Coordinates of C-alpha atoms and ligand atoms in Angstrom, one line a residue:
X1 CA 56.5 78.8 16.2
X2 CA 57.7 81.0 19.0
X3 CA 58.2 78.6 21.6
X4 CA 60.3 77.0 18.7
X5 CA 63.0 80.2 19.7
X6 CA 63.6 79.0 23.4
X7 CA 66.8 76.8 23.3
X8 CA 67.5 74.5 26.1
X9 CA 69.9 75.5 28.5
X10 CA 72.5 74.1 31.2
X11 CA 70.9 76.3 34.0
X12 CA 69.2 76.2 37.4
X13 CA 66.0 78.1 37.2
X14 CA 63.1 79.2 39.4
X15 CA 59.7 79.7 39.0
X16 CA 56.5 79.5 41.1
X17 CA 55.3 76.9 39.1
X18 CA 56.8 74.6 36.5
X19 CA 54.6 73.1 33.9
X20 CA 56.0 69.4 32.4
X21 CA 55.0 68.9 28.9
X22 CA 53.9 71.1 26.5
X23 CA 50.8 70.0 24.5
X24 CA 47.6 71.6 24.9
X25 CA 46.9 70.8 28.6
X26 CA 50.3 72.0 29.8
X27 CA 50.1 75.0 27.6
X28 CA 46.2 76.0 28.8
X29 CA 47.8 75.8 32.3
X30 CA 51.0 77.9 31.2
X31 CA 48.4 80.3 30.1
X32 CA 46.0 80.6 32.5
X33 CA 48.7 80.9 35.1
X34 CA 51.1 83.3 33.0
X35 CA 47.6 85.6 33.3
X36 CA 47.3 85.2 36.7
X37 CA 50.8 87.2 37.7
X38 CA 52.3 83.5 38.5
X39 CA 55.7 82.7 36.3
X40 CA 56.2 79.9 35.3
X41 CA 58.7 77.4 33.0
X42 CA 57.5 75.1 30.3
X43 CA 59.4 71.8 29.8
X44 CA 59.1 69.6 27.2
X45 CA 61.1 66.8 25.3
X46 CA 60.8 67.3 22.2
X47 CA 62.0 70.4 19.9
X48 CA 57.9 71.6 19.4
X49 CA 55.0 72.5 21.8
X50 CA 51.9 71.1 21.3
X51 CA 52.4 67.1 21.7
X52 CA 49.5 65.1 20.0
X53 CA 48.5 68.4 17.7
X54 CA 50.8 68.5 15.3
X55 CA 51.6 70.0 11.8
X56 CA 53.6 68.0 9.6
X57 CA 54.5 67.8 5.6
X58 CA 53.1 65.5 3.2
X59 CA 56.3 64.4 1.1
X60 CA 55.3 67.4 -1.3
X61 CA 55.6 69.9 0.9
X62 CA 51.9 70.6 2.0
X63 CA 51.0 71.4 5.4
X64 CA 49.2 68.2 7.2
X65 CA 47.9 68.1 10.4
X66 CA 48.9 64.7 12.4
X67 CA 47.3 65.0 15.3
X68 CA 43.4 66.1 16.4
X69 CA 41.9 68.7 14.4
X70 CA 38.4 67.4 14.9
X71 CA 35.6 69.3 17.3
X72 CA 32.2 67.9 18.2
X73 CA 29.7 70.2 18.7
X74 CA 29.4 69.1 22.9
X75 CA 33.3 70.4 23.5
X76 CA 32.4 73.4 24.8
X77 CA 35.2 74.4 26.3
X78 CA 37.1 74.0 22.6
X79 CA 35.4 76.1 21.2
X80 CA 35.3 78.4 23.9
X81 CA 39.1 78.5 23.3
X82 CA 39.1 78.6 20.0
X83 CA 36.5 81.8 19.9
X84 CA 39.1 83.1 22.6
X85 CA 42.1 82.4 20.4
X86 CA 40.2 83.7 17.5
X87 CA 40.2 80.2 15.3
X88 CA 37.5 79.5 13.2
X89 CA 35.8 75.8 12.2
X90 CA 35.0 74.5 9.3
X91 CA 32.1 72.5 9.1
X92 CA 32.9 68.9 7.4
X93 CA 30.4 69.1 4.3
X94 CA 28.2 66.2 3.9
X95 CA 29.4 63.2 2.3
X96 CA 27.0 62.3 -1.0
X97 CA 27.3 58.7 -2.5
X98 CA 27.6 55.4 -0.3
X99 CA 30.6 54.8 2.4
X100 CA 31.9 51.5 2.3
X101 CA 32.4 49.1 5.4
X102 CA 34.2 46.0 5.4
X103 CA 33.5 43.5 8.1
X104 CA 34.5 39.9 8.3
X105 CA 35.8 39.6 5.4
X106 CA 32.1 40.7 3.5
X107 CA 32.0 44.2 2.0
X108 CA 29.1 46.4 1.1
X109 CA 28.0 49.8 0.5
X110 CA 25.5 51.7 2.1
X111 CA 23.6 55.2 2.3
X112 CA 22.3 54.6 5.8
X113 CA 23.2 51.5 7.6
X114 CA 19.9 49.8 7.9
X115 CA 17.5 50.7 4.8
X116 CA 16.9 47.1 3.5
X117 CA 16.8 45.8 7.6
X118 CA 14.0 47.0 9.4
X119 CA 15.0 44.5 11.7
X120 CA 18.6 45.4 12.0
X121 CA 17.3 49.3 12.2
X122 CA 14.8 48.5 15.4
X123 CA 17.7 46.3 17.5
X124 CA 19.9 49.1 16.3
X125 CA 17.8 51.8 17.9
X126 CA 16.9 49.8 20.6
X127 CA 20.7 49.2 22.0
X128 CA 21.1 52.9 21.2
X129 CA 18.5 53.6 23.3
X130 CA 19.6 51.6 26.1
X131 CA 23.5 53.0 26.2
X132 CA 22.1 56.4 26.1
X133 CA 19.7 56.3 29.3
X134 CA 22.8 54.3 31.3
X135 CA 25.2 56.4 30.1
X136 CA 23.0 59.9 30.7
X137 CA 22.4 58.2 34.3
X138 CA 26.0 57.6 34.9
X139 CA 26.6 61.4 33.8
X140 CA 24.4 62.2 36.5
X141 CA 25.6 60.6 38.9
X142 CA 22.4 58.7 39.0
X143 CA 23.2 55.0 38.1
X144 CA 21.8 52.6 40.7
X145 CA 24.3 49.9 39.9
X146 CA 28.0 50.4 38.8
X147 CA 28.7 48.4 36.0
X148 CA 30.9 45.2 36.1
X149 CA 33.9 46.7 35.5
X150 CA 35.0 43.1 33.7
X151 CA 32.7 43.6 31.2
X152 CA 33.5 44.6 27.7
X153 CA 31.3 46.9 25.5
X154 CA 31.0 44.0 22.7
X155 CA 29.8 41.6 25.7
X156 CA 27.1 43.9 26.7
X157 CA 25.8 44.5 23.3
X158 CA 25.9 40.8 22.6
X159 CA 24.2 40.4 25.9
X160 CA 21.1 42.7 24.4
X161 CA 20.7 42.0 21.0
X162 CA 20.9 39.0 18.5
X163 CA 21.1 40.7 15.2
X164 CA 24.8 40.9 14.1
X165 CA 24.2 43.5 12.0
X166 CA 22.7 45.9 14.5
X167 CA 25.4 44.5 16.9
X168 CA 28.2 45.1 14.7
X169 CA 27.1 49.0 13.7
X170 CA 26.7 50.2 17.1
X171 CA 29.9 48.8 18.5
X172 CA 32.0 50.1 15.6
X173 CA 29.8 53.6 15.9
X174 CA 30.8 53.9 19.7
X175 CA 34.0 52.5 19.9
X176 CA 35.2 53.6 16.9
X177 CA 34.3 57.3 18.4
X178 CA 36.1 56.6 21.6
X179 CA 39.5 55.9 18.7
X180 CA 39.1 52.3 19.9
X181 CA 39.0 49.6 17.5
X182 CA 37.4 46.1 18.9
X183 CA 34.4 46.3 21.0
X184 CA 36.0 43.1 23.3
X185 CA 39.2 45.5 23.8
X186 CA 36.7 48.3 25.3
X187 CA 35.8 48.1 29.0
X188 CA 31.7 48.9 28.9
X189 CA 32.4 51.1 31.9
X190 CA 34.9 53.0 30.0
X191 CA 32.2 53.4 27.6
X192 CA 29.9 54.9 29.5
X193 CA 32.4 57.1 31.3
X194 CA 33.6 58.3 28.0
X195 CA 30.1 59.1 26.4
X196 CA 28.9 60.9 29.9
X197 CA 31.8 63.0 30.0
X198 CA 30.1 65.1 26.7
X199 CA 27.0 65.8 25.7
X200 CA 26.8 64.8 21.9
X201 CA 24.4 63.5 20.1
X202 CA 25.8 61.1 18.0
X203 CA 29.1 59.4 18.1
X204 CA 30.2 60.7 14.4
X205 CA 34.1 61.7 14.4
X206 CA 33.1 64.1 11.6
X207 CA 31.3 67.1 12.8
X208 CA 33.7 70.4 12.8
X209 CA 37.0 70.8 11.7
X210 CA 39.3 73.3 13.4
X211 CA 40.7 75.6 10.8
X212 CA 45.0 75.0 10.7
X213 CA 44.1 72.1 13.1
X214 CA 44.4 71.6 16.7
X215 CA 48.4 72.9 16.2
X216 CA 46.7 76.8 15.7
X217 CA 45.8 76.3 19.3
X218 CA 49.3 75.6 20.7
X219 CA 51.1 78.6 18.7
X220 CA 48.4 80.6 19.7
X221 CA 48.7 79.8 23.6
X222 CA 52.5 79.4 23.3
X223 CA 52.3 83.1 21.5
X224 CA 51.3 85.1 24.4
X225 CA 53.9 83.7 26.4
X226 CA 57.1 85.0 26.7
X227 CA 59.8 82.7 24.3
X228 CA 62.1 82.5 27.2
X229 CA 59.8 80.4 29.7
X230 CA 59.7 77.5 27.3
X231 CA 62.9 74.7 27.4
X232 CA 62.3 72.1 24.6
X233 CA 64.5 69.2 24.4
X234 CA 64.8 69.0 27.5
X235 CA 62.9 65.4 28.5
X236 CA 62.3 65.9 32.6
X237 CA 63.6 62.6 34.2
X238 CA 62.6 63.2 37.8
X239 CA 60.6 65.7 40.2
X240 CA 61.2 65.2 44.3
X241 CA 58.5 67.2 46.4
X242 CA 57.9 68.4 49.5
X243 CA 55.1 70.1 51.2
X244 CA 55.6 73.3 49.3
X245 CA 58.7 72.8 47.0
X246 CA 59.5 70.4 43.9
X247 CA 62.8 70.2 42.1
X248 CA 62.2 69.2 38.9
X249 CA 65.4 67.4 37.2
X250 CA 65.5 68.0 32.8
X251 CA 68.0 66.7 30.3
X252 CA 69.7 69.9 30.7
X253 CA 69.5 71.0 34.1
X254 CA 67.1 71.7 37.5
X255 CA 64.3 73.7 37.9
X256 CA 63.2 74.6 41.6
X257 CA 59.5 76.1 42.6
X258 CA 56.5 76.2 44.1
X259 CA 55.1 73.5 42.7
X260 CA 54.7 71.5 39.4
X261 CA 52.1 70.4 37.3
X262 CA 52.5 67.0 35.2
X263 CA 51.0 67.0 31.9
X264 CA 50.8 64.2 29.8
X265 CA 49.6 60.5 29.7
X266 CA 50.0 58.3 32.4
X267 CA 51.9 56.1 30.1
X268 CA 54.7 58.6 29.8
X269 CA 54.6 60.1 33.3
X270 CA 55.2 56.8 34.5
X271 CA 59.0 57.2 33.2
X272 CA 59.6 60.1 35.1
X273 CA 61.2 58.7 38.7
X274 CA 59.0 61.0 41.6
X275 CA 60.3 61.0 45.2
X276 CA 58.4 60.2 47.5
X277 CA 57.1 58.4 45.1
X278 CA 53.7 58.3 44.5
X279 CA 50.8 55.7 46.5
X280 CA 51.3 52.0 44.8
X281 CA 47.8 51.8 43.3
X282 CA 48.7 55.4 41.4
X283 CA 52.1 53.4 40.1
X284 CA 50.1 50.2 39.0
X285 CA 47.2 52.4 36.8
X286 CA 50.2 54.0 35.1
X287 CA 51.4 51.0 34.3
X288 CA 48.5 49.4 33.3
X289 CA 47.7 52.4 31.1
X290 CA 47.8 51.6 27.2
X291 CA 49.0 54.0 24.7
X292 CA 47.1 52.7 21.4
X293 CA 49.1 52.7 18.7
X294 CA 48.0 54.5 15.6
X295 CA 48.8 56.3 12.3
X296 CA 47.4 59.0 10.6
X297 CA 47.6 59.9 7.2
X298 CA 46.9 62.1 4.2
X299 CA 46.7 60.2 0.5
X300 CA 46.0 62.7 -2.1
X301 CA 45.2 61.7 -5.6
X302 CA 44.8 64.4 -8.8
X303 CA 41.0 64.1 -8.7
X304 CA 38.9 62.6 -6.5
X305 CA 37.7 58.9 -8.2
X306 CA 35.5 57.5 -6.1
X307 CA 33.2 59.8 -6.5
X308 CA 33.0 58.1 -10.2
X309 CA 31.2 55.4 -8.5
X310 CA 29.0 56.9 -6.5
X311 CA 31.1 56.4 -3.3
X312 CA 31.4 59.0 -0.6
X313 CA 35.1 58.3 0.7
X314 CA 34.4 57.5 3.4
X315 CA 34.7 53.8 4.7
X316 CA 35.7 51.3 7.8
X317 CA 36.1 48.2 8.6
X318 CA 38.5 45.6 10.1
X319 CA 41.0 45.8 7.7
X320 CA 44.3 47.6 9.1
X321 CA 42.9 50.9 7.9
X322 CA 40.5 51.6 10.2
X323 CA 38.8 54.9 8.9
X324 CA 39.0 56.9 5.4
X325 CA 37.0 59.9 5.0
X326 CA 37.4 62.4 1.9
X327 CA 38.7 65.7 3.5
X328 CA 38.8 67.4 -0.1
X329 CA 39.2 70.6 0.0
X330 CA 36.6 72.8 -1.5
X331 CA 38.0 74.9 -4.6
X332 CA 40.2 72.0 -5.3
X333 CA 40.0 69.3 -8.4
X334 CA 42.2 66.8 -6.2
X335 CA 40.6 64.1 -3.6
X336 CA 42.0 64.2 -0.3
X337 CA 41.6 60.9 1.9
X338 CA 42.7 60.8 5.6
X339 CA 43.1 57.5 7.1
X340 CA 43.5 56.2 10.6
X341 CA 45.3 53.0 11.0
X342 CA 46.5 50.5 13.8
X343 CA 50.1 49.6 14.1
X344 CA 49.6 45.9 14.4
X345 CA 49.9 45.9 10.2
X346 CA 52.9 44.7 11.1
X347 CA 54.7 47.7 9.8
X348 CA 57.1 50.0 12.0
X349 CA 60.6 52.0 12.3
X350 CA 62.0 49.6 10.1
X351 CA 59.8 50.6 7.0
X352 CA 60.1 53.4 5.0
X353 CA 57.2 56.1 3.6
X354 CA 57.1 54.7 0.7
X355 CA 56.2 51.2 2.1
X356 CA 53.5 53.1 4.4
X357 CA 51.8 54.5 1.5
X358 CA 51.8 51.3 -1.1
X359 CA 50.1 49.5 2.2
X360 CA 47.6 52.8 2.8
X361 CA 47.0 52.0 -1.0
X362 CA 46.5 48.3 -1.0
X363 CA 43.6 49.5 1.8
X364 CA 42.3 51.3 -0.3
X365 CA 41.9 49.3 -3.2
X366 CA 39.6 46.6 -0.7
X367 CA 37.6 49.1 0.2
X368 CA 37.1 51.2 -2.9
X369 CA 38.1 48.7 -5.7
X370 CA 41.1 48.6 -8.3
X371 CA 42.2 52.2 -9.6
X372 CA 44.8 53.4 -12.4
X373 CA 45.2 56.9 -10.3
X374 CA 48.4 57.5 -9.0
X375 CA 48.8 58.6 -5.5
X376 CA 50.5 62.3 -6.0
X377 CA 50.9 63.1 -2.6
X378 CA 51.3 61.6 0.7
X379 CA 52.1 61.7 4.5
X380 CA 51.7 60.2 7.2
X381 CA 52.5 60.2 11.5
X382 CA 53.2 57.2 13.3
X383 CA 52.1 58.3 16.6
X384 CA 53.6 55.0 17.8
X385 CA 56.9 55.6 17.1
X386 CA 56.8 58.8 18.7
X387 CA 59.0 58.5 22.5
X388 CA 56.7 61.0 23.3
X389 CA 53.3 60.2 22.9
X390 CA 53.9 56.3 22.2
X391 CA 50.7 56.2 20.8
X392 CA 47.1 58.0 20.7
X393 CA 43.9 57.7 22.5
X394 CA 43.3 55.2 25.4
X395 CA 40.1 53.1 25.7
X396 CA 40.6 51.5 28.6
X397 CA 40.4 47.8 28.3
X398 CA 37.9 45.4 30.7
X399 CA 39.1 45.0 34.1
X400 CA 40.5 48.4 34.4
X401 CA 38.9 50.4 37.8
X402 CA 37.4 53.7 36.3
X403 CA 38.3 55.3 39.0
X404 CA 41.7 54.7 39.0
X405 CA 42.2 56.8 36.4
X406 CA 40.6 59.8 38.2
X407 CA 42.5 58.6 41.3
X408 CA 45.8 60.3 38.9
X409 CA 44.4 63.7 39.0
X410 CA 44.6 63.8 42.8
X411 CA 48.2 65.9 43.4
X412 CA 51.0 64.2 44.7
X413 CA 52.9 66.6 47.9
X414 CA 53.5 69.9 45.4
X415 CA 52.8 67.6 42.1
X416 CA 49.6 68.4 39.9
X417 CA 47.9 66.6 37.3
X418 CA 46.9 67.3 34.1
X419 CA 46.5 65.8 30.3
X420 CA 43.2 64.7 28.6
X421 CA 43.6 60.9 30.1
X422 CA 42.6 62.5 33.0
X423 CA 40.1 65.1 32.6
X424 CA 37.2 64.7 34.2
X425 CA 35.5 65.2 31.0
X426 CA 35.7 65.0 27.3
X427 CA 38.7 62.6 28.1
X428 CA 40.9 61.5 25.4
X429 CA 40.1 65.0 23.1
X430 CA 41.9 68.6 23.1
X431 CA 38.4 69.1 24.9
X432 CA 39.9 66.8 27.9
X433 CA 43.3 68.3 27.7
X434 CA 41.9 71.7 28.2
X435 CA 39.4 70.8 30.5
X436 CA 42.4 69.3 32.5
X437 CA 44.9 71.8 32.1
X438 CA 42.2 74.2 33.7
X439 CA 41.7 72.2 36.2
X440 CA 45.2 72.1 37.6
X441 CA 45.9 75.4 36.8
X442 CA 42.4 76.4 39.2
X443 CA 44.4 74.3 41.9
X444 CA 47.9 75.7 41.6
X445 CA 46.3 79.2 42.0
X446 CA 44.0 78.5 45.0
X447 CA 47.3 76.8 47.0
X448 CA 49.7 79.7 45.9
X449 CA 46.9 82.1 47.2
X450 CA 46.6 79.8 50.4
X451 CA 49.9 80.1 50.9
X452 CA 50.6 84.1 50.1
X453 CA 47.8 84.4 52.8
X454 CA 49.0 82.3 55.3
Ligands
FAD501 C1 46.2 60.9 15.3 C2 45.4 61.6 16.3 C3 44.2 62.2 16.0 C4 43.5 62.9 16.9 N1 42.3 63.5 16.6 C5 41.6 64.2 17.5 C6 40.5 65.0 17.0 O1 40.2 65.0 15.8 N2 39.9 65.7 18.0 C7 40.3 65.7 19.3 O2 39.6 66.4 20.1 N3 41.3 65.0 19.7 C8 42.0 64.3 18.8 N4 43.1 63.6 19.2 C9 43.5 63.6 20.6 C10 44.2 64.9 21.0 O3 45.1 65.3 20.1 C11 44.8 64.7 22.4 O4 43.9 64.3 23.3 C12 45.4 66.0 23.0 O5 46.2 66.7 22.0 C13 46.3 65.6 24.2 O6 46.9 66.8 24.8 P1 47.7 66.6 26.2 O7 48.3 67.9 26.4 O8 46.8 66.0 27.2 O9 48.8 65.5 25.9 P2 50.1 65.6 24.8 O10 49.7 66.4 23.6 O11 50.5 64.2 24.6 O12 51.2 66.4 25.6 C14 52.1 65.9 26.5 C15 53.4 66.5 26.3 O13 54.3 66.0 27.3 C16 55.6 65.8 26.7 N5 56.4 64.9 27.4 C17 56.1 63.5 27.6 N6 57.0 63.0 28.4 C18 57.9 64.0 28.8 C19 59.0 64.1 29.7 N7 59.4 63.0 30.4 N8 59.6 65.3 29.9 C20 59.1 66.4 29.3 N9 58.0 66.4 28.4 C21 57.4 65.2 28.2 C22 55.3 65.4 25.3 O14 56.4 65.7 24.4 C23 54.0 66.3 25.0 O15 54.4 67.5 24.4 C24 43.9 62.9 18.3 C25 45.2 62.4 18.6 C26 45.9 61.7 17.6 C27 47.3 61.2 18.0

């Protein structure tokens, strides 16, 4: 990557504006401003762009990408950028055979979820029904009673339905969209902020696939800047601000300018000291802000078995791999599987690849059965372990004020806000990273216009 050419420095630098971390929300900002005449320096802590997009190696050697890579059809403002950037999308072809599920303990496999429970089917539809009017009514601003911000999403299905069936499908449909993974963990406000925030119409993850992955999009931003603006390795550990100055302090040296926009979670800006620092309620939202841990992988196997039994690939459950889908390439003999998984296996730093992939493959054999087929390729990212995302995706938990969290996109004296936790929309997706990292870059340009007027 280009930005990959900028080596950190010992240096005091200026700019008009300085952009802190460089995945896709710092990087739209970068851009955006870059175009507008405004310099600008990128500062990051790792040795890459891009953050939570990511292309890795499977221990073979074949390109894997870690991070998103998925677009539903309401991010609009993806694939405005990715039209812009000139990336394609892939559709993701159409499973055929049954996905698995594994709940409690029982297994089965299904075609559609309901077509022996005409019962099951109507509660299902009916809870459906009744998210999507509150949650279209929330969108528009429109709900005549805000939600009891205690209550969790399980707690208000339970509360309209009986059939655990129905129950269980729609809370693993919505919640598992959100990357959440127990519908008691998931505030039912977050919920419906989430789902107003983007017109879809269902809550599938699989939908489009960005071609290269979400990655493409950070080396094609960080390409048409100039190598020299970006200082990687170079973790910022404090910003002081005045009215119209910050002085942002890096592993490697200062940076003074106009201002600075802050672009990551609020789980890792937290660790960066600010002075003044910033109100008490903004400090106690940060620190109530979780960072779900999670791993991603890619299991590849020499042809693709389960289709032997009339099984699509694709399965969830409550076991500690969360979600497999077949991502097979087409022209290929091999089966690919990707799996998401949740830390709390028990495994972490202390284990090594190979211990990650005998545990993706005992996972696999619950929810697919016993097979002889060894795997011949593997990778996987534990975002967890990762200083600098310390996890993935955020549903926020009951109890947590939604509008605390867009309370952190307010600026702070010369301090800006951006990263997909806080985007007013499509929060917790590239689509909320961009949308964010617009949005601050739209309010760095209006004050540095205020002020060149003034
Ligand atoms: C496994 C996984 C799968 C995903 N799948 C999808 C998907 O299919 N579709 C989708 O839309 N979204 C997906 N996402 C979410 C999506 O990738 C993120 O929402 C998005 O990339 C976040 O971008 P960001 O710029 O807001 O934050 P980040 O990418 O986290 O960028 C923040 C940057 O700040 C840097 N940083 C942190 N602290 C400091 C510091 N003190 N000093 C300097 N730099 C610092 C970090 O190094 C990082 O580069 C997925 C995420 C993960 C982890």
């Amino acid at each position: 990557m280009q930005a990959e050419r900028a080596t950190s420095e010992k240096v005091y630098r200026q700019a008009d504006v300085v952009v802190v971390g460089l995945g896709i929300s710092g990087l739209i900002a970068m851009n955006l401003l870059e175009k507008q005449g405004i310099s600008t320096i990128g500062v990051d802590g790792r040795d890459r762009i891009g953050g939570r997009v990511a292309s890795i190696r499977t221990r073979g050697g074949r390109a894997f990408e870690a991070g998103g890579e998925f677009v539903k059809p309401g991010h609009k403002r993806v694939l405005a950028t990715l039209e812009a950037l000139d990336i394609a999308t892939v559709p993701v072809p159409e499973p055929f055979g049954l996905d698995v599920v594994i709940h409690g303990g029982t297994r089965w496999e299904e075609r559609s979820p309901f077509a022996e429970m005409p019962a099951s089917q109507a509660a299902y539809n009916d809870l459906h029904g009744r998210f999507r009017a509150l949650f279209t009514d929330w969108g528009a601003g429109g709900a005549s009673e805000a939600p009891d911000e205690h209550l969790s999403f399980g707690g208000w299905a339970a509360h309209h339905a009986t059939d655990a069936h129905a129950i269980n499908r729609f809370c693993r449909d919505i919640v598992f969209g959100m990357g959440g993974r127990d519908a008691a963990g998931v505030s039912f406000a977050a919920a419906l902020d989430y789902h107003s925030s983007v017109p879809h119409e269902n809550c599938e993850v699989r939908s489009l696939r960005i071609a290269g992955g979400g990655s493409q999009i950070a080396l094609r931003l960080s390409n048409q800047i100039a190598p020299g603006k970006f200082l990687l390795q170079s973790e910022v550990t404090s910003i002081s601000s005045t009215h119209d100055a910050v002085r942002v302090r890096h592993r490697n040296g200062e940076i003074e300018a106009s201002m600075a926009i802050v672009a990551m979670s609020p789980a890792l800006a937290r660790s960066i000291r600010i002075d003044p620092p910033l109100p008490a309620q903004k400090i106690q939202t940060q620190d109530a802000w979780i960072q779900r841990s999670a791993i991603k992988s890619l299991i590849i196997f020499d042809r693709p078995w389960w289709r032997d039994r009339n099984l699509s690939g694709h399965a969830d459950g409550d076991l500690a791999l969360m979600q497999v889908l077949d991502v097979s390439p087409m022209g290929t003999q091999e089966g690919w599987l990707m799996a998401f998984e949740n830390v709390d296996t028990g495994l972490d730093e202390r284990h090594t690849a190979g211990q990650y992939e005998a545990h993706a493959a005992a996972n696999l054999r619950r929810y697919f059965g016993e097979f002889d087929n060894p795997i011949s390729d593997f990778g996987a990212q534990v975002w967890a372990l990762d200083p600098f995302a310390g996890g993935c995706g955020s549903p926020l938990p009951p109890g947590f004020p939604i509008s605390a969290r867009l309370g952190l996109a307010e600026p702070h004296g010369s301090i800006l806000f951006a990263g997909t936790e806080i985007a007013r929309s499509g929060w917790g997706s590239i689509e909320g990273a961009i949308c964010a990292g617009e949005r601050a870059a739209a309010e760095a340009l209006s004050r540095l216009r205020v002020t060149e007027a003034g």
